[in-house]
C-alpha cells in the first residue's frame, strides 16, 4: 500500500505553491529594483538617503531617509524633481559624465558633493552610485550619507552641553556665594533686633515688641532658607565618594540621631532587612534623614506615626520605600514638592524650608536613581527612591 504521505504530497504542494503565488504581497508602487521584498525593506529602513534616477536624472524613487533629508513631503513630490535640481550648476557637467560611466558599468569611488535641500540649505554629502535595473530600464541608484551635518550636529550638541554645564556651574557658584554672603547681614539684623529687645525693651510698648519679634523671626527664617540654599548649591560641587554601605546600620544611625523629636512626636519606626548599596554615605544619610524626618513631621495630629523603611530589588536597582500614615499629599502636588522651596504648609503649622525633598532628589539623581511619591490625603505617603545595583 502506498504510504499515505505520497498520495497527497503532490496536490498539497501544488496547492501550497499556488496559494503562495495568489496571496503574495504585491510589490508596492513603484516597482523597486529587482522587485525583491527583502531588498525593498533594506532600502526603506536604510539610514542612508537612497535615490534611484533615470539616465536623464529624473527621480524615480527616493527612500524615506532621502525624503527626510531633502524635505520632500511624499515620494510623488520627490518624483517631480530631477537629481540635477539638487546639484549646484557647476557640478552638472561632472555629474552627467559620472552617470554615463556608471551606466557603462564603471565603479566610481565615493565622492563628497554639495547638494541643495528643498528649503534652500546647502549641505555636503558622501555619494556613491551604482547601476540598477528599474522597471526593466537601466537606472542609477545613489546612496547619500549625511555624515557631515550629523557630525556637525553632534559637535554642536556637545558644545551646547558644555555651555549648559558651564552656565549651570556659574549659577550654582552665584547662588552659593549669594547664600553665603547674605548670611552675614541677616545675622546682624537678628543680633541687633535681639539686643534692642534686651537693652531697650523695657521702654517699648506692646506693638514695638511685636515688631521686633517679627524682625527676629523673619531674620531667623531667612537664615534657615539661606543655609539650605547654600547646602543645595554645594551638592553638585561635592565629589561623590562611593562606598559599600549597609543601609540597616545607616537607617539605625539616622533614627538614633532624630531620637529626641521622635519621642516628642510619638512615632514607631520599623524596617525590613535592608541591602548593602554603593553610594556616598554622607549624602545617602541626608536622604534617609529628610524622608524619615518628614514622615514624622507630617504625622496626623493625636496619632502615633507608623513609619516603615523597606527595600526590594527590581530590574538591577534597589527600590527603597519610606511609608507613613500621616496627613498625605494631594496628587496635584506630587511634582511640585520636589522643587526648591516648594511646600504645602506655612512654617507656623509645620516647620521647614521646603528644601529637603529637592536636596534628596539631587542626591539620588547624582547616584543615577529616581525619587517619587505615592500618596493619598489623610491616608499617608510612600516616598520611593532607587539606587542602581553596582
Ligand atoms: P519641608 O519639609 O522643609 O517643608 P521638603 O522639601 O522636605 O520640605 O518637603 C516639601 C513639602 O512636601 C512639605 O512641606 C510637605 O508639604 C510635603 N511633604 C513632604 N513629605 C511629606 C510626608 N511624608 N507627608 C506629607 N507631606 C509631605
Short mmCIF file of C-alpha atoms and ligand atoms in Angstrom, two decimals:
data_model
loop_
_atom_site.label_atom_id
_atom_site.label_comp_id
_atom_site.label_asym_id
_atom_site.label_seq_id
_atom_site.Cartn_x
_atom_site.Cartn_y
_atom_site.Cartn_z
CA UNK A 1 0.00 0.00 0.00
CA UNK A 2 1.26 3.44 -0.88
CA UNK A 3 2.12 5.40 2.14
CA UNK A 4 -0.49 7.97 2.92
CA UNK A 5 2.02 10.82 2.57
CA UNK A 6 2.81 10.06 -1.10
CA UNK A 7 -0.80 10.10 -2.18
CA UNK A 8 -1.36 13.64 -1.04
CA UNK A 9 2.11 15.06 -1.37
CA UNK A 10 1.84 16.49 -4.88
CA UNK A 11 -1.63 18.05 -4.65
CA UNK A 12 -0.76 19.61 -1.32
CA UNK A 13 2.50 21.03 -2.61
CA UNK A 14 0.82 22.33 -5.74
CA UNK A 15 -1.90 23.95 -3.70
CA UNK A 16 0.61 25.46 -1.33
CA UNK A 17 2.65 26.96 -4.17
CA UNK A 18 -0.49 28.29 -5.83
CA UNK A 19 -1.66 29.72 -2.52
CA UNK A 20 1.68 31.47 -2.04
CA UNK A 21 1.57 32.84 -5.57
CA UNK A 22 -2.01 34.03 -5.22
CA UNK A 23 -1.57 35.63 -1.85
CA UNK A 24 1.95 37.01 -2.30
CA UNK A 25 2.13 40.59 -1.18
CA UNK A 26 2.17 42.56 -4.41
CA UNK A 27 5.16 44.85 -4.71
CA UNK A 28 4.07 48.31 -3.67
CA UNK A 29 4.20 51.03 -6.30
CA UNK A 30 6.55 51.97 -7.75
CA UNK A 31 8.35 48.72 -8.51
CA UNK A 32 11.58 48.51 -6.62
CA UNK A 33 14.77 47.38 -8.32
CA UNK A 34 14.53 43.63 -8.79
CA UNK A 35 11.15 43.60 -7.03
CA UNK A 36 12.59 41.83 -4.04
CA UNK A 37 10.81 42.44 -0.80
CA UNK A 38 13.91 41.90 1.33
CA UNK A 39 15.79 44.34 -0.79
CA UNK A 40 12.88 46.75 -0.55
CA UNK A 41 12.83 46.52 3.26
CA UNK A 42 16.57 47.04 3.39
CA UNK A 43 16.31 50.18 1.32
CA UNK A 44 13.25 51.54 3.09
CA UNK A 45 14.89 51.18 6.50
CA UNK A 46 18.32 52.39 5.48
CA UNK A 47 19.54 55.46 7.35
CA UNK A 48 21.38 56.49 4.16
CA UNK A 49 19.38 58.55 1.70
CA UNK A 50 18.86 56.40 -1.40
CA UNK A 51 17.60 57.76 -4.70
CA UNK A 52 17.07 55.96 -7.99
CA UNK A 53 17.04 58.16 -11.10
CA UNK A 54 16.90 57.52 -14.82
CA UNK A 55 19.84 58.29 -17.15
CA UNK A 56 18.45 61.82 -17.67
CA UNK A 57 18.42 62.47 -13.92
CA UNK A 58 14.63 62.17 -13.35
CA UNK A 59 14.00 60.83 -9.86
CA UNK A 60 12.13 57.50 -9.95
CA UNK A 61 12.35 56.51 -6.32
CA UNK A 62 13.51 58.04 -3.02
CA UNK A 63 13.60 56.10 0.25
CA UNK A 64 12.17 57.63 3.49
CA UNK A 65 15.66 58.79 4.61
CA UNK A 66 16.05 60.66 1.30
CA UNK A 67 12.60 62.27 1.65
CA UNK A 68 13.53 63.40 5.18
CA UNK A 69 16.94 64.67 4.13
CA UNK A 70 15.68 66.71 1.18
CA UNK A 71 12.46 67.81 2.89
CA UNK A 72 10.04 66.18 0.41
CA UNK A 73 6.60 65.55 1.84
CA UNK A 74 5.98 62.46 -0.30
CA UNK A 75 7.52 60.18 -2.87
CA UNK A 76 5.23 61.74 -5.51
CA UNK A 77 6.68 65.16 -4.73
CA UNK A 78 10.23 63.79 -4.94
CA UNK A 79 9.48 62.16 -8.30
CA UNK A 80 8.57 65.55 -9.80
CA UNK A 81 12.23 66.53 -9.44
CA UNK A 82 15.41 65.80 -11.27
CA UNK A 83 18.59 64.93 -9.45
CA UNK A 84 20.16 67.96 -11.13
CA UNK A 85 17.75 70.29 -9.28
CA UNK A 86 19.58 69.27 -6.12
CA UNK A 87 23.05 69.88 -7.51
CA UNK A 88 24.89 73.19 -7.86
CA UNK A 89 25.01 74.20 -11.54
CA UNK A 90 28.79 73.87 -11.77
CA UNK A 91 28.51 70.19 -10.81
CA UNK A 92 26.03 69.28 -13.59
CA UNK A 93 28.61 68.50 -16.27
CA UNK A 94 30.72 66.31 -13.98
CA UNK A 95 27.60 64.52 -12.71
CA UNK A 96 26.42 63.73 -16.27
CA UNK A 97 29.83 62.27 -17.10
CA UNK A 98 29.76 60.13 -13.94
CA UNK A 99 26.24 58.89 -14.77
CA UNK A 100 27.41 57.84 -18.21
CA UNK A 101 30.39 55.96 -16.76
CA UNK A 102 28.25 54.15 -14.20
CA UNK A 103 25.73 53.18 -16.88
CA UNK A 104 28.60 51.70 -18.85
CA UNK A 105 29.45 49.57 -15.84
CA UNK A 106 32.25 51.55 -14.20
CA UNK A 107 32.59 51.56 -10.40
CA UNK A 108 33.41 55.05 -9.23
CA UNK A 109 34.93 55.86 -5.83
CA UNK A 110 32.66 57.69 -3.37
CA UNK A 111 32.77 61.48 -3.67
CA UNK A 112 31.89 64.34 -1.40
CA UNK A 113 29.35 66.55 -3.11
CA UNK A 114 27.31 69.59 -2.12
CA UNK A 115 23.55 69.18 -2.55
CA UNK A 116 20.65 71.58 -2.16
CA UNK A 117 17.74 70.68 0.08
CA UNK A 118 14.22 71.86 -0.74
CA UNK A 119 14.46 74.65 1.86
CA UNK A 120 17.49 76.04 0.00
CA UNK A 121 20.07 74.83 2.54
CA UNK A 122 23.28 73.52 1.03
CA UNK A 123 24.90 70.54 2.73
CA UNK A 124 27.75 68.23 1.89
CA UNK A 125 27.07 64.52 1.48
CA UNK A 126 29.15 61.49 0.71
CA UNK A 127 27.82 60.00 -2.55
CA UNK A 128 28.17 56.51 -4.04
CA UNK A 129 26.47 55.47 -7.27
CA UNK A 130 25.81 52.16 -8.96
CA UNK A 131 23.81 50.90 -11.89
CA UNK A 132 20.50 49.10 -11.31
CA UNK A 133 17.59 47.94 -13.43
CA UNK A 134 14.43 49.76 -12.52
CA UNK A 135 11.20 48.51 -14.12
CA UNK A 136 13.38 46.81 -16.73
CA UNK A 137 15.23 50.00 -17.62
CA UNK A 138 18.81 50.94 -16.71
CA UNK A 139 18.90 53.44 -13.87
CA UNK A 140 21.31 54.87 -11.30
CA UNK A 141 20.98 54.23 -7.60
CA UNK A 142 22.67 56.84 -5.42
CA UNK A 143 23.48 56.42 -1.75
CA UNK A 144 23.97 59.67 0.14
CA UNK A 145 25.37 59.77 3.61
CA UNK A 146 24.80 62.96 5.52
CA UNK A 147 27.81 62.30 7.75
CA UNK A 148 28.94 65.91 7.76
CA UNK A 149 25.80 67.54 9.10
CA UNK A 150 25.43 64.63 11.52
CA UNK A 151 28.99 65.20 12.70
CA UNK A 152 28.27 68.95 12.87
CA UNK A 153 25.08 68.27 14.83
CA UNK A 154 26.94 66.08 17.30
CA UNK A 155 29.62 68.73 17.59
CA UNK A 156 27.04 71.47 18.21
CA UNK A 157 25.17 69.30 20.75
CA UNK A 158 28.45 68.71 22.53
CA UNK A 159 29.14 72.45 22.57
CA UNK A 160 25.64 73.16 23.87
CA UNK A 161 26.05 70.56 26.62
CA UNK A 162 29.36 72.14 27.61
CA UNK A 163 27.78 75.62 27.60
CA UNK A 164 24.88 74.40 29.72
CA UNK A 165 27.26 72.76 32.14
CA UNK A 166 29.30 75.96 32.43
CA UNK A 167 26.18 78.15 32.88
CA UNK A 168 24.88 75.71 35.46
CA UNK A 169 28.15 75.83 37.36
CA UNK A 170 28.17 79.63 37.22
CA UNK A 171 24.59 79.77 38.52
CA UNK A 172 25.47 77.39 41.29
CA UNK A 173 28.52 79.47 42.21
CA UNK A 174 26.35 82.59 42.25
CA UNK A 175 23.64 81.05 44.42
CA UNK A 176 26.26 79.59 46.74
CA UNK A 177 28.09 82.91 47.05
CA UNK A 178 24.80 84.83 47.40
CA UNK A 179 23.55 82.44 50.06
CA UNK A 180 26.85 82.64 51.89
CA UNK A 181 27.28 86.43 51.65
CA UNK A 182 23.68 87.16 52.63
CA UNK A 183 24.11 85.21 55.86
CA UNK A 184 26.22 87.94 57.43
CA UNK A 185 23.76 90.88 57.08
CA UNK A 186 20.90 88.60 58.14
CA UNK A 187 22.84 87.57 61.23
CA UNK A 188 23.43 91.27 62.05
CA UNK A 189 19.73 92.08 61.69
CA UNK A 190 18.80 89.26 64.09
CA UNK A 191 21.57 90.10 66.57
CA UNK A 192 20.70 93.81 66.69
CA UNK A 193 16.97 93.19 66.91
CA UNK A 194 17.63 90.89 69.88
CA UNK A 195 19.99 93.41 71.50
CA UNK A 196 17.44 96.17 71.05
CA UNK A 197 14.83 94.00 72.70
CA UNK A 198 17.15 93.10 75.60
CA UNK A 199 18.67 96.53 76.21
CA UNK A 200 15.85 98.93 75.43
CA UNK A 201 12.86 96.58 75.58
CA UNK A 202 11.69 97.97 78.94
CA UNK A 203 10.77 101.28 77.33
CA UNK A 204 8.86 99.77 74.37
CA UNK A 205 5.12 99.40 74.11
CA UNK A 206 3.45 96.10 73.10
CA UNK A 207 3.37 96.99 69.40
CA UNK A 208 7.11 97.74 69.27
CA UNK A 209 7.79 94.38 70.98
CA UNK A 210 5.72 92.66 68.32
CA UNK A 211 7.61 94.41 65.52
CA UNK A 212 10.93 93.38 66.98
CA UNK A 213 9.78 89.79 67.40
CA UNK A 214 8.66 89.73 63.77
CA UNK A 215 12.03 91.09 62.63
CA UNK A 216 13.85 88.41 64.65
CA UNK A 217 11.58 85.60 63.46
CA UNK A 218 11.86 86.62 59.81
CA UNK A 219 15.62 87.01 60.14
CA UNK A 220 15.95 83.51 61.63
CA UNK A 221 13.81 82.06 58.85
CA UNK A 222 15.87 83.84 56.22
CA UNK A 223 18.99 82.42 57.86
CA UNK A 224 17.49 78.91 57.63
CA UNK A 225 16.49 79.38 53.98
CA UNK A 226 19.94 80.67 53.04
CA UNK A 227 21.57 77.76 54.85
CA UNK A 228 19.52 75.25 52.88
CA UNK A 229 20.05 77.10 49.60
CA UNK A 230 23.78 77.03 50.21
CA UNK A 231 23.62 73.28 51.05
CA UNK A 232 21.64 72.67 47.87
CA UNK A 233 24.01 74.58 45.60
CA UNK A 234 27.04 72.92 47.18
CA UNK A 235 25.67 69.47 46.39
CA UNK A 236 26.88 69.39 42.79
CA UNK A 237 30.33 70.51 43.86
CA UNK A 238 30.51 67.66 46.34
CA UNK A 239 32.57 64.90 44.77
CA UNK A 240 30.75 61.57 45.10
CA UNK A 241 32.74 59.24 47.33
CA UNK A 242 31.01 55.91 46.92
CA UNK A 243 31.42 53.14 49.44
CA UNK A 244 29.61 49.92 50.27
CA UNK A 245 27.03 50.98 52.83
CA UNK A 246 24.94 48.66 54.98
CA UNK A 247 21.69 50.63 54.92
CA UNK A 248 20.44 48.74 58.02
CA UNK A 249 23.18 50.47 60.01
CA UNK A 250 22.70 53.79 58.24
CA UNK A 251 18.97 53.87 58.99
CA UNK A 252 19.60 52.87 62.64
CA UNK A 253 22.04 55.77 62.96
CA UNK A 254 19.63 58.24 61.35
CA UNK A 255 16.78 57.11 63.62
CA UNK A 256 19.12 57.39 66.62
CA UNK A 257 20.08 60.93 65.63
CA UNK A 258 16.49 62.12 65.35
CA UNK A 259 15.56 60.30 68.53
CA UNK A 260 14.51 63.34 70.54
CA UNK A 261 11.98 64.80 68.09
CA UNK A 262 10.57 61.28 67.70
CA UNK A 263 9.94 60.83 71.38
CA UNK A 264 8.28 64.26 71.39
CA UNK A 265 6.13 63.37 68.39
CA UNK A 266 5.32 59.73 69.03
CA UNK A 267 6.46 57.69 66.07
CA UNK A 268 7.10 54.00 65.60
CA UNK A 269 9.72 53.23 63.01
CA UNK A 270 10.20 49.72 61.68
CA UNK A 271 12.47 48.50 58.96
CA UNK A 272 12.78 45.34 56.90
CA UNK A 273 16.09 43.80 56.17
CA UNK A 274 17.85 46.40 54.03
CA UNK A 275 20.61 45.85 51.46
CA UNK A 276 24.21 46.91 51.18
CA UNK A 277 24.42 49.57 48.46
CA UNK A 278 27.20 51.50 46.82
CA UNK A 279 26.70 55.20 47.46
CA UNK A 280 28.17 58.28 49.10
CA UNK A 281 27.44 57.71 52.82
CA UNK A 282 27.23 61.41 53.75
CA UNK A 283 24.73 62.10 51.01
CA UNK A 284 22.66 58.95 51.43
CA UNK A 285 22.36 59.71 55.16
CA UNK A 286 20.85 63.12 54.25
CA UNK A 287 18.22 61.43 52.05
CA UNK A 288 17.12 58.97 54.76
CA UNK A 289 17.17 61.75 57.34
CA UNK A 290 15.00 64.08 55.21
CA UNK A 291 12.47 61.38 54.36
CA UNK A 292 12.19 59.94 57.86
CA UNK A 293 12.00 63.40 59.48
CA UNK A 294 9.23 64.35 57.05
CA UNK A 295 7.36 61.12 57.79
CA UNK A 296 7.47 62.07 61.47
CA UNK A 297 6.76 65.77 60.98
CA UNK A 298 3.71 65.27 58.74
CA UNK A 299 2.01 62.75 61.04
CA UNK A 300 -1.70 63.03 61.75
CA UNK A 301 -2.33 65.06 64.92
CA UNK A 302 -3.03 62.97 68.01
CA UNK A 303 -1.87 59.73 66.43
CA UNK A 304 1.38 57.84 66.78
CA UNK A 305 3.11 57.85 63.37
CA UNK A 306 3.70 54.38 61.90
CA UNK A 307 6.73 54.55 59.65
CA UNK A 308 8.27 51.71 57.72
CA UNK A 309 11.55 51.64 55.81
CA UNK A 310 11.89 48.83 53.31
CA UNK A 311 13.73 47.90 50.12
CA UNK A 312 13.35 45.47 47.27
CA UNK A 313 15.46 44.64 44.29
CA UNK A 314 13.90 45.31 40.89
CA UNK A 315 15.49 45.44 37.40
CA UNK A 316 19.08 45.94 38.56
CA UNK A 317 18.00 48.63 41.01
CA UNK A 318 17.31 48.83 44.72
CA UNK A 319 13.93 50.38 45.36
CA UNK A 320 13.75 51.92 48.85
CA UNK A 321 10.43 52.99 50.34
CA UNK A 322 9.68 55.10 53.37
CA UNK A 323 5.99 54.85 54.15
CA UNK A 324 3.96 56.71 56.73
CA UNK A 325 0.34 57.00 57.79
CA UNK A 326 0.44 60.77 58.06
CA UNK A 327 -1.52 63.65 56.54
CA UNK A 328 -0.74 62.59 52.95
CA UNK A 329 -0.38 64.74 49.84
CA UNK A 330 -2.83 65.51 47.06
CA UNK A 331 -1.68 64.06 43.69
CA UNK A 332 -1.78 67.65 42.30
CA UNK A 333 1.39 68.38 44.26
CA UNK A 334 3.44 65.23 43.58
CA UNK A 335 5.74 67.11 41.18
CA UNK A 336 5.76 70.42 42.97
CA UNK A 337 7.10 69.22 46.34
CA UNK A 338 10.41 68.14 44.77
CA UNK A 339 11.14 71.71 43.62
CA UNK A 340 13.27 74.05 45.76
CA UNK A 341 11.39 75.99 48.45
CA UNK A 342 8.02 74.46 47.50
CA UNK A 343 5.93 73.46 50.47
CA UNK A 344 2.26 72.92 51.09
CA UNK A 345 2.00 74.40 54.58
CA UNK A 346 3.01 77.56 56.39
CA UNK A 347 6.11 77.35 58.59
CA UNK A 348 3.85 78.04 61.58
CA UNK A 349 1.87 74.82 61.07
CA UNK A 350 4.85 72.66 60.03
CA UNK A 351 8.42 73.96 60.36
CA UNK A 352 10.77 73.63 57.39
CA UNK A 353 12.21 75.41 54.38
CA UNK A 354 10.88 73.28 51.52
CA UNK A 355 14.39 72.19 50.52
CA UNK A 356 14.54 68.66 51.97
CA UNK A 357 12.99 66.89 49.01
CA UNK A 358 14.87 68.92 46.36
CA UNK A 359 18.12 68.11 48.15
CA UNK A 360 17.14 64.43 48.29
CA UNK A 361 16.21 64.46 44.60
CA UNK A 362 19.51 65.99 43.61
CA UNK A 363 21.41 63.41 45.68
CA UNK A 364 19.50 60.46 44.27
CA UNK A 365 19.84 61.70 40.70
CA UNK A 366 23.57 62.17 41.16
CA UNK A 367 23.67 58.49 42.08
CA UNK A 368 21.79 57.59 38.88
CA UNK A 369 18.48 56.89 40.66
CA UNK A 370 14.96 58.35 40.76
CA UNK A 371 12.73 59.57 43.56
CA UNK A 372 8.94 59.89 43.60
CA UNK A 373 5.96 59.80 45.90
CA UNK A 374 2.73 57.85 46.13
CA UNK A 375 0.20 59.30 48.50
CA UNK A 376 -3.41 59.82 49.41
CA UNK A 377 -4.63 62.70 51.51
CA UNK A 378 -5.39 61.73 55.11
CA UNK A 379 -4.11 58.21 54.46
CA UNK A 380 -0.34 58.57 54.29
CA UNK A 381 2.55 58.69 51.86
CA UNK A 382 5.20 56.41 50.46
CA UNK A 383 8.38 58.03 49.25
CA UNK A 384 10.31 55.77 46.87
CA UNK A 385 13.83 56.15 45.60
CA UNK A 386 16.04 53.88 43.56
CA UNK A 387 19.76 53.26 43.53
CA UNK A 388 21.40 51.31 40.73
CA UNK A 389 22.90 47.99 41.79
CA UNK A 390 26.61 48.34 41.12
P1 LIG B 1 9.98 70.80 54.27
O1 LIG B 1 9.79 69.50 54.98
O2 LIG B 1 11.08 71.61 54.84
O3 LIG B 1 8.73 71.57 54.09
P2 LIG B 1 10.52 69.18 51.95
O4 LIG B 1 11.15 69.56 50.66
O5 LIG B 1 11.14 68.06 52.70
O6 LIG B 1 10.49 70.49 52.80
O7 LIG B 1 9.00 68.82 51.68
C1 LIG B 1 8.24 69.67 50.83
C2 LIG B 1 6.76 69.53 51.17
O8 LIG B 1 6.30 68.22 50.79
C3 LIG B 1 6.45 69.62 52.63
O9 LIG B 1 6.35 70.96 53.04
C4 LIG B 1 5.13 68.88 52.71
O10 LIG B 1 4.10 69.74 52.30
C5 LIG B 1 5.29 67.79 51.68
N1 LIG B 1 5.73 66.53 52.32
C6 LIG B 1 6.98 66.01 52.33
N2 LIG B 1 6.99 64.83 52.97
C7 LIG B 1 5.73 64.58 53.36
C8 LIG B 1 5.09 63.49 54.05
N3 LIG B 1 5.77 62.43 54.46
N4 LIG B 1 3.77 63.58 54.25
C9 LIG B 1 3.06 64.65 53.83
N5 LIG B 1 3.61 65.70 53.17
C10 LIG B 1 4.91 65.66 52.94
#
